[in-house]
């Protein structure tokens, strides 16, 4: 298995927009359906950024990425999002050529909005297509159509966006391998630079979870889902998309910098309701209530709901688990240098068994999942957590 090494990016800035046009049936994220989201929330985000930019843990950071996610950030007008991005670029220090990503749904992208985003410095779009089949889009409760998905990518290209990622899902109710192969074919025909391919999981708090609990949701069997994953991986590889993480594929040099930083357990600052920060071993979560959030930042307070200083051993284990999501794996030398822990001795017989079972391997100083281990990643990580 040929590996390409990815360097550890600089810290990331994540901004959470908790609004969307409608709530998809599989979604359990912190989001509120709202066709006209309040401008006051954006002002609160900027105020939070102003409050924290001079903090001793933040002021000297040089960010390698900004990622605006949700929800659906592009329910806001382009001018509003551009103002948010511009404010953050003034308040924080970014690398030259930093990756600036915005998540979008196909039916929330107009030419004017795309122009505004590009003008504000956005250089990567992540478009939540999920499927190119109208039948399965309806089954997911998505608000866009197949035609709108194609049009969105064409519009983004016309506006000048070169780095475009598509989110797709598989293991959907009633879906077969042939259905997924058709969607993968449609996706690669559009030549995005990056494709995320996620298996549907039933999350508590979602509409699907309620249907599943009542026995009303018929999902593909495990063997069928495994076949879907294998065939998709083969097709994407043939088209030049390198699998670099369990669910992510990219053309050479187009890996998502923001997410690579997270998988390498790097630092990131989270702005917005429910957003999480992880800096210098300190994990902080913002409060989720929008009204309380707005009041606290207006008062000059940090809207933290909880904060925890993680001991080195916990950070070591999290670095292993996150790093194993990437196909290159995790460096044993880096682990020992960063935490003073030898991974082989620490895991001992547990690691030995995973190696014997051909789920992980040690090669060139890296611990990584085997192809078999990638298919059983949840089991492997449960053993190492």
Tab-separated table of C-alpha atoms in Angstrom:
chain	number	residue	atom	x	y	z
A	1	UNK	CA	0.000	0.000	0.000
A	2	UNK	CA	1.743	3.130	-1.263
A	3	UNK	CA	1.637	6.050	1.148
A	4	UNK	CA	2.072	9.759	0.570
A	5	UNK	CA	3.154	11.740	3.618
A	6	UNK	CA	1.145	14.829	4.509
A	7	UNK	CA	2.787	17.507	6.606
A	8	UNK	CA	1.015	18.786	9.705
A	9	UNK	CA	-0.758	22.039	8.790
A	10	UNK	CA	-1.018	25.080	10.997
A	11	UNK	CA	-3.931	25.541	13.409
A	12	UNK	CA	-7.440	25.762	11.988
A	13	UNK	CA	-10.277	28.218	12.567
A	14	UNK	CA	-13.753	26.664	12.534
A	15	UNK	CA	-16.889	28.824	12.399
A	16	UNK	CA	-20.272	27.214	13.031
A	17	UNK	CA	-23.414	28.423	11.278
A	18	UNK	CA	-26.365	26.625	12.936
A	19	UNK	CA	-28.973	27.325	10.255
A	20	UNK	CA	-30.200	25.426	7.197
A	21	UNK	CA	-33.124	25.573	4.773
A	22	UNK	CA	-34.597	22.342	6.133
A	23	UNK	CA	-33.449	19.555	8.425
A	24	UNK	CA	-32.416	16.386	6.600
A	25	UNK	CA	-33.798	13.151	8.002
A	26	UNK	CA	-30.373	11.727	8.887
A	27	UNK	CA	-29.109	14.895	10.599
A	28	UNK	CA	-28.451	15.221	14.324
A	29	UNK	CA	-26.169	18.268	14.108
A	30	UNK	CA	-26.768	21.503	15.992
A	31	UNK	CA	-28.832	23.252	13.337
A	32	UNK	CA	-32.132	25.110	13.005
A	33	UNK	CA	-34.250	25.231	9.821
A	34	UNK	CA	-34.452	28.889	8.854
A	35	UNK	CA	-34.789	30.330	5.348
A	36	UNK	CA	-33.830	33.844	6.540
A	37	UNK	CA	-31.302	33.437	9.361
A	38	UNK	CA	-30.651	36.395	11.665
A	39	UNK	CA	-27.878	38.821	10.794
A	40	UNK	CA	-27.440	39.270	14.545
A	41	UNK	CA	-25.818	35.831	14.766
A	42	UNK	CA	-23.082	36.898	12.356
A	43	UNK	CA	-22.501	40.009	14.443
A	44	UNK	CA	-22.175	37.768	17.511
A	45	UNK	CA	-19.614	35.613	15.702
A	46	UNK	CA	-17.536	38.661	14.841
A	47	UNK	CA	-17.836	39.894	18.419
A	48	UNK	CA	-16.655	36.525	19.755
A	49	UNK	CA	-13.702	36.682	17.365
A	50	UNK	CA	-12.859	40.185	18.611
A	51	UNK	CA	-13.103	39.065	22.241
A	52	UNK	CA	-10.781	36.101	21.851
A	53	UNK	CA	-8.271	37.307	19.240
A	54	UNK	CA	-6.013	38.838	21.891
A	55	UNK	CA	-6.170	35.897	24.304
A	56	UNK	CA	-2.686	34.635	25.305
A	57	UNK	CA	-3.416	31.194	23.813
A	58	UNK	CA	-4.666	32.683	20.539
A	59	UNK	CA	-2.831	35.897	19.710
A	60	UNK	CA	0.376	34.253	18.440
A	61	UNK	CA	-1.309	31.514	16.395
A	62	UNK	CA	-0.840	31.525	12.641
A	63	UNK	CA	-3.790	29.752	11.100
A	64	UNK	CA	-3.422	27.433	8.139
A	65	UNK	CA	-7.122	27.195	7.420
A	66	UNK	CA	-10.590	28.606	8.007
A	67	UNK	CA	-13.616	26.337	7.673
A	68	UNK	CA	-17.169	27.678	7.801
A	69	UNK	CA	-19.561	24.803	8.394
A	70	UNK	CA	-22.970	24.051	9.783
A	71	UNK	CA	-25.828	23.758	9.197
A	72	UNK	CA	-25.639	25.401	5.806
A	73	UNK	CA	-23.569	28.605	5.875
A	74	UNK	CA	-24.784	29.606	2.419
A	75	UNK	CA	-28.338	30.209	3.655
A	76	UNK	CA	-26.856	33.635	4.429
A	77	UNK	CA	-26.396	36.240	1.677
A	78	UNK	CA	-22.968	36.305	0.076
A	79	UNK	CA	-22.295	39.833	1.323
A	80	UNK	CA	-22.963	38.741	4.918
A	81	UNK	CA	-20.612	35.759	4.718
A	82	UNK	CA	-17.984	37.878	2.988
A	83	UNK	CA	-18.128	40.365	5.860
A	84	UNK	CA	-17.636	37.580	8.403
A	85	UNK	CA	-14.665	36.150	6.517
A	86	UNK	CA	-13.059	39.550	6.011
A	87	UNK	CA	-13.417	40.370	9.712
A	88	UNK	CA	-11.762	37.100	10.744
A	89	UNK	CA	-8.924	37.596	8.283
A	90	UNK	CA	-8.248	40.986	9.887
A	91	UNK	CA	-8.493	39.741	13.481
A	92	UNK	CA	-6.359	36.598	13.131
A	93	UNK	CA	-3.083	35.837	11.375
A	94	UNK	CA	-3.269	33.386	8.477
A	95	UNK	CA	-0.615	31.682	6.392
A	96	UNK	CA	-0.135	33.046	2.914
A	97	UNK	CA	-2.376	30.871	0.759
A	98	UNK	CA	-4.330	29.539	3.747
A	99	UNK	CA	-7.198	27.236	2.839
A	100	UNK	CA	-10.545	28.994	3.327
A	101	UNK	CA	-13.485	26.599	2.934
A	102	UNK	CA	-17.230	27.123	3.002
A	103	UNK	CA	-19.830	24.366	3.148
A	104	UNK	CA	-22.775	24.824	0.811
A	105	UNK	CA	-25.896	23.089	-0.409
A	106	UNK	CA	-26.510	23.115	-4.168
A	107	UNK	CA	-29.751	25.124	-3.964
A	108	UNK	CA	-28.161	27.921	-1.924
A	109	UNK	CA	-25.507	28.963	-4.445
A	110	UNK	CA	-26.165	31.852	-6.814
A	111	UNK	CA	-23.677	33.519	-9.115
A	112	UNK	CA	-23.660	36.676	-6.988
A	113	UNK	CA	-23.102	34.700	-3.785
A	114	UNK	CA	-20.237	32.749	-5.332
A	115	UNK	CA	-18.652	35.995	-6.549
A	116	UNK	CA	-18.894	37.468	-3.038
A	117	UNK	CA	-17.289	34.401	-1.460
A	118	UNK	CA	-14.473	34.328	-3.992
A	119	UNK	CA	-13.879	38.039	-3.498
A	120	UNK	CA	-13.579	37.527	0.271
A	121	UNK	CA	-10.814	34.969	-0.217
A	122	UNK	CA	-12.724	31.683	-0.152
A	123	UNK	CA	-10.673	29.202	-2.184
A	124	UNK	CA	-12.447	25.920	-1.451
A	125	UNK	CA	-16.105	24.920	-1.634
A	126	UNK	CA	-17.534	21.804	-0.007
A	127	UNK	CA	-20.873	21.063	-1.648
A	128	UNK	CA	-23.263	18.689	0.099
A	129	UNK	CA	-24.638	16.706	-2.830
A	130	UNK	CA	-25.085	13.339	-1.003
A	131	UNK	CA	-26.580	11.682	-4.117
A	132	UNK	CA	-27.165	12.432	-7.789
A	133	UNK	CA	-30.421	10.462	-7.713
A	134	UNK	CA	-33.638	12.395	-7.151
A	135	UNK	CA	-35.155	9.258	-5.640
A	136	UNK	CA	-32.496	8.979	-2.949
A	137	UNK	CA	-32.358	12.731	-2.373
A	138	UNK	CA	-36.050	12.543	-1.489
A	139	UNK	CA	-35.400	9.571	0.789
A	140	UNK	CA	-32.772	11.629	2.643
A	141	UNK	CA	-35.048	14.636	2.986
A	142	UNK	CA	-32.690	16.793	0.939
A	143	UNK	CA	-34.081	20.055	-0.400
A	144	UNK	CA	-32.209	20.071	-3.725
A	145	UNK	CA	-32.486	18.053	-6.927
A	146	UNK	CA	-30.050	16.231	-9.194
A	147	UNK	CA	-30.275	19.094	-11.693
A	148	UNK	CA	-29.494	21.671	-9.001
A	149	UNK	CA	-26.420	19.673	-7.965
A	150	UNK	CA	-25.034	19.741	-11.511
A	151	UNK	CA	-25.896	23.428	-11.887
A	152	UNK	CA	-24.222	24.345	-8.595
A	153	UNK	CA	-20.904	22.877	-9.606
A	154	UNK	CA	-21.090	24.482	-13.048
A	155	UNK	CA	-21.846	27.856	-11.440
A	156	UNK	CA	-18.939	27.486	-9.021
A	157	UNK	CA	-16.591	26.779	-11.914
A	158	UNK	CA	-17.854	29.761	-13.883
A	159	UNK	CA	-17.293	31.967	-10.840
A	160	UNK	CA	-13.657	30.867	-10.735
A	161	UNK	CA	-13.565	28.199	-8.020
A	162	UNK	CA	-10.977	25.539	-8.790
A	163	UNK	CA	-10.924	23.577	-5.516
A	164	UNK	CA	-14.349	21.959	-5.104
A	165	UNK	CA	-15.248	19.032	-2.866
A	166	UNK	CA	-18.416	16.948	-3.102
A	167	UNK	CA	-19.990	15.145	-0.142
A	168	UNK	CA	-21.670	11.834	-0.998
A	169	UNK	CA	-23.384	9.181	1.129
A	170	UNK	CA	-23.938	5.444	0.776
A	171	UNK	CA	-25.783	2.707	2.629
A	172	UNK	CA	-29.020	4.637	2.100
A	173	UNK	CA	-32.501	3.123	2.568
A	174	UNK	CA	-33.265	0.971	-0.464
A	175	UNK	CA	-29.896	1.675	-2.110
A	176	UNK	CA	-27.980	-1.007	-3.991
A	177	UNK	CA	-24.421	-1.065	-5.293
A	178	UNK	CA	-25.565	-0.205	-8.825
A	179	UNK	CA	-27.310	2.912	-7.515
A	180	UNK	CA	-24.165	4.088	-5.745
A	181	UNK	CA	-21.938	3.355	-8.747
A	182	UNK	CA	-24.183	5.616	-10.836
A	183	UNK	CA	-23.801	8.455	-8.331
A	184	UNK	CA	-20.019	7.966	-8.191
A	185	UNK	CA	-19.955	8.069	-11.988
A	186	UNK	CA	-21.897	11.321	-12.023
A	187	UNK	CA	-19.566	12.785	-9.403
A	188	UNK	CA	-16.320	11.985	-11.212
A	189	UNK	CA	-17.787	13.203	-14.516
A	190	UNK	CA	-17.834	16.663	-12.917
A	191	UNK	CA	-14.127	16.407	-12.026
A	192	UNK	CA	-14.197	17.783	-8.473
A	193	UNK	CA	-10.827	17.980	-6.744
A	194	UNK	CA	-12.049	16.112	-3.664
A	195	UNK	CA	-14.790	13.634	-2.767
A	196	UNK	CA	-15.970	12.712	0.725
A	197	UNK	CA	-17.891	9.433	0.817
A	198	UNK	CA	-19.667	8.749	4.100
A	199	UNK	CA	-21.575	5.669	5.161
A	200	UNK	CA	-24.996	6.559	6.537
A	201	UNK	CA	-25.107	6.163	10.299
A	202	UNK	CA	-28.300	6.354	12.304
A	203	UNK	CA	-27.772	9.156	14.807
A	204	UNK	CA	-29.935	9.622	17.874
A	205	UNK	CA	-31.985	12.771	17.566
A	206	UNK	CA	-32.503	12.375	13.813
A	207	UNK	CA	-35.781	11.554	12.051
A	208	UNK	CA	-34.154	8.399	10.715
A	209	UNK	CA	-33.459	7.239	14.275
A	210	UNK	CA	-37.152	7.462	15.117
A	211	UNK	CA	-38.082	5.495	11.989
A	212	UNK	CA	-35.354	2.944	12.677
A	213	UNK	CA	-36.541	2.401	16.242
A	214	UNK	CA	-40.043	1.703	14.909
A	215	UNK	CA	-38.709	-0.794	12.348
A	216	UNK	CA	-39.768	1.466	9.478
A	217	UNK	CA	-36.311	2.072	7.972
A	218	UNK	CA	-35.005	-0.661	5.674
A	219	UNK	CA	-31.236	-0.356	5.205
A	220	UNK	CA	-28.859	-2.383	3.009
A	221	UNK	CA	-27.220	-5.385	4.669
A	222	UNK	CA	-23.608	-5.352	5.882
A	223	UNK	CA	-22.345	-7.336	2.871
A	224	UNK	CA	-24.039	-4.973	0.436
A	225	UNK	CA	-22.636	-1.912	2.214
A	226	UNK	CA	-19.148	-3.438	2.144
A	227	UNK	CA	-19.474	-4.106	-1.594
A	228	UNK	CA	-20.556	-0.489	-2.123
A	229	UNK	CA	-17.497	0.786	-0.285
A	230	UNK	CA	-15.082	-1.475	-2.159
A	231	UNK	CA	-16.444	-0.719	-5.627
A	232	UNK	CA	-16.540	3.017	-4.956
A	233	UNK	CA	-12.940	2.972	-3.777
A	234	UNK	CA	-11.855	1.127	-6.933
A	235	UNK	CA	-13.691	3.520	-9.247
A	236	UNK	CA	-12.300	6.597	-7.519
A	237	UNK	CA	-8.760	5.194	-7.606
A	238	UNK	CA	-9.080	4.518	-11.342
A	239	UNK	CA	-10.089	8.155	-11.836
A	240	UNK	CA	-7.064	9.468	-9.932
A	241	UNK	CA	-8.629	10.110	-6.526
A	242	UNK	CA	-6.254	8.956	-3.796
A	243	UNK	CA	-7.881	7.704	-0.641
A	244	UNK	CA	-6.068	9.523	2.147
A	245	UNK	CA	-8.544	9.047	5.004
A	246	UNK	CA	-11.229	6.489	5.763
A	247	UNK	CA	-13.968	8.523	4.050
A	248	UNK	CA	-12.007	11.003	1.925
A	249	UNK	CA	-10.483	10.960	-1.550
A	250	UNK	CA	-8.536	13.690	-3.310
A	251	UNK	CA	-6.632	14.475	-6.454
A	252	UNK	CA	-2.901	14.888	-5.689
A	253	UNK	CA	-2.303	17.929	-3.493
A	254	UNK	CA	-6.015	18.586	-2.932
A	255	UNK	CA	-6.429	17.015	0.504
A	256	UNK	CA	-8.508	19.115	2.908
A	257	UNK	CA	-5.919	21.027	4.943
A	258	UNK	CA	-8.372	21.876	7.719
A	259	UNK	CA	-9.397	18.266	8.275
A	260	UNK	CA	-5.846	16.929	8.015
A	261	UNK	CA	-4.934	19.230	10.893
A	262	UNK	CA	-7.778	17.751	12.955
A	263	UNK	CA	-6.830	14.151	12.108
A	264	UNK	CA	-3.275	14.924	13.154
A	265	UNK	CA	-4.711	16.227	16.442
A	266	UNK	CA	-3.530	19.758	15.737
A	267	UNK	CA	-4.888	22.896	17.372
A	268	UNK	CA	-8.084	24.575	16.235
A	269	UNK	CA	-10.263	27.435	17.429
A	270	UNK	CA	-14.042	27.128	17.235
A	271	UNK	CA	-16.345	30.135	16.947
A	272	UNK	CA	-20.116	29.941	17.266
A	273	UNK	CA	-22.699	28.014	19.237
A	274	UNK	CA	-21.622	24.493	20.138
A	275	UNK	CA	-18.227	24.888	18.469
A	276	UNK	CA	-15.251	23.119	20.029
A	277	UNK	CA	-11.700	24.443	20.398
A	278	UNK	CA	-8.577	22.387	21.054
A	279	UNK	CA	-5.443	24.388	21.826
A	280	UNK	CA	-2.327	23.417	23.784
A	281	UNK	CA	-4.062	20.384	25.283
A	282	UNK	CA	-7.076	22.437	26.372
A	283	UNK	CA	-10.477	21.408	24.990
A	284	UNK	CA	-13.278	23.963	25.202
A	285	UNK	CA	-16.891	23.746	24.049
A	286	UNK	CA	-19.065	26.785	23.467
A	287	UNK	CA	-22.604	26.941	24.809
A	288	UNK	CA	-25.336	25.818	22.410
A	289	UNK	CA	-28.130	28.253	23.259
A	290	UNK	CA	-28.077	31.086	20.720
A	291	UNK	CA	-29.628	33.735	22.963
A	292	UNK	CA	-27.223	33.084	25.840
A	293	UNK	CA	-24.309	32.950	23.401
A	294	UNK	CA	-25.231	36.362	21.967
A	295	UNK	CA	-25.615	37.929	25.403
A	296	UNK	CA	-22.294	36.608	26.689
A	297	UNK	CA	-20.231	37.768	23.721
A	298	UNK	CA	-21.993	41.147	23.794
A	299	UNK	CA	-20.885	41.471	27.432
A	300	UNK	CA	-17.300	40.678	26.454
A	301	UNK	CA	-17.393	37.214	28.043
A	302	UNK	CA	-16.159	33.981	26.493
A	303	UNK	CA	-19.228	31.769	25.849
A	304	UNK	CA	-17.661	28.577	27.176
A	305	UNK	CA	-19.910	25.765	28.387
A	306	UNK	CA	-17.097	23.464	29.465
A	307	UNK	CA	-13.316	23.324	29.457
A	308	UNK	CA	-10.958	20.442	30.111
A	309	UNK	CA	-7.174	20.235	30.244
A	310	UNK	CA	-6.296	16.845	28.783
A	311	UNK	CA	-3.405	14.928	30.377
A	312	UNK	CA	-0.616	13.730	28.052
A	313	UNK	CA	-1.802	10.107	28.082
A	314	UNK	CA	-5.273	11.081	26.891
A	315	UNK	CA	-3.816	13.303	24.159
A	316	UNK	CA	-1.520	10.430	23.158
A	317	UNK	CA	-4.437	8.023	22.732
A	318	UNK	CA	-6.503	10.580	20.841
A	319	UNK	CA	-3.571	11.280	18.520
A	320	UNK	CA	-3.295	7.551	17.781
A	321	UNK	CA	-7.014	7.148	17.113
A	322	UNK	CA	-7.298	10.254	14.949
A	323	UNK	CA	-4.066	9.507	13.101
A	324	UNK	CA	-5.197	6.006	12.207
A	325	UNK	CA	-8.072	7.508	10.242
A	326	UNK	CA	-5.475	8.623	7.701
A	327	UNK	CA	-4.029	5.971	5.417
A	328	UNK	CA	-0.481	7.125	6.134
A	329	UNK	CA	-1.086	6.293	9.797
A	330	UNK	CA	0.632	7.804	12.807
A	331	UNK	CA	4.371	8.266	13.356
A	332	UNK	CA	5.741	6.322	16.328
A	333	UNK	CA	8.692	8.713	16.566
A	334	UNK	CA	6.394	11.736	16.702
A	335	UNK	CA	4.279	10.076	19.388
A	336	UNK	CA	7.298	9.435	21.572
A	337	UNK	CA	8.726	12.917	20.984
A	338	UNK	CA	5.407	14.635	21.719
A	339	UNK	CA	4.216	12.554	24.669
A	340	UNK	CA	7.176	10.522	25.906
A	341	UNK	CA	5.221	7.310	25.313
A	342	UNK	CA	6.396	4.330	23.262
A	343	UNK	CA	3.282	3.095	21.454
A	344	UNK	CA	4.466	-0.504	21.062
A	345	UNK	CA	5.149	-0.857	24.774
A	346	UNK	CA	2.042	1.100	25.768
A	347	UNK	CA	-0.395	-1.076	23.827
A	348	UNK	CA	1.582	-4.297	24.238
A	349	UNK	CA	-0.474	-7.454	23.653
A	350	UNK	CA	-3.459	-5.472	22.337
A	351	UNK	CA	-1.352	-4.139	19.479
A	352	UNK	CA	0.296	-7.525	18.944
A	353	UNK	CA	-3.113	-9.137	18.422
A	354	UNK	CA	-4.225	-6.455	15.980
A	355	UNK	CA	-1.040	-7.073	13.979
A	356	UNK	CA	-1.521	-10.858	14.035
A	357	UNK	CA	-5.134	-10.376	12.911
A	358	UNK	CA	-3.802	-8.254	10.003
A	359	UNK	CA	-5.805	-5.207	11.041
A	360	UNK	CA	-2.834	-2.888	11.582
A	361	UNK	CA	0.797	-2.951	10.530
A	362	UNK	CA	4.044	-1.297	11.551
A	363	UNK	CA	6.044	-0.054	8.591
A	364	UNK	CA	8.745	2.595	8.164
A	365	UNK	CA	8.101	3.888	11.667
A	366	UNK	CA	4.356	4.336	11.138
A	367	UNK	CA	1.404	2.490	12.624
A	368	UNK	CA	-1.421	2.247	10.102
A	369	UNK	CA	-4.553	0.347	9.247
A	370	UNK	CA	-4.377	-2.445	6.685
A	371	UNK	CA	-7.048	-2.692	3.959
A	372	UNK	CA	-8.839	-5.163	6.232
A	373	UNK	CA	-8.402	-2.767	9.143
A	374	UNK	CA	-9.957	0.079	7.153
A	375	UNK	CA	-13.115	-1.997	6.806
A	376	UNK	CA	-13.104	-2.745	10.541
A	377	UNK	CA	-11.819	0.639	11.693
A	378	UNK	CA	-14.403	1.103	14.432
A	379	UNK	CA	-13.374	-2.196	16.030
A	380	UNK	CA	-9.664	-1.366	15.820
A	381	UNK	CA	-10.104	2.050	17.372
A	382	UNK	CA	-12.277	0.669	20.154
A	383	UNK	CA	-9.378	-1.643	21.025
A	384	UNK	CA	-6.872	1.219	21.135
A	385	UNK	CA	-8.902	4.000	22.725
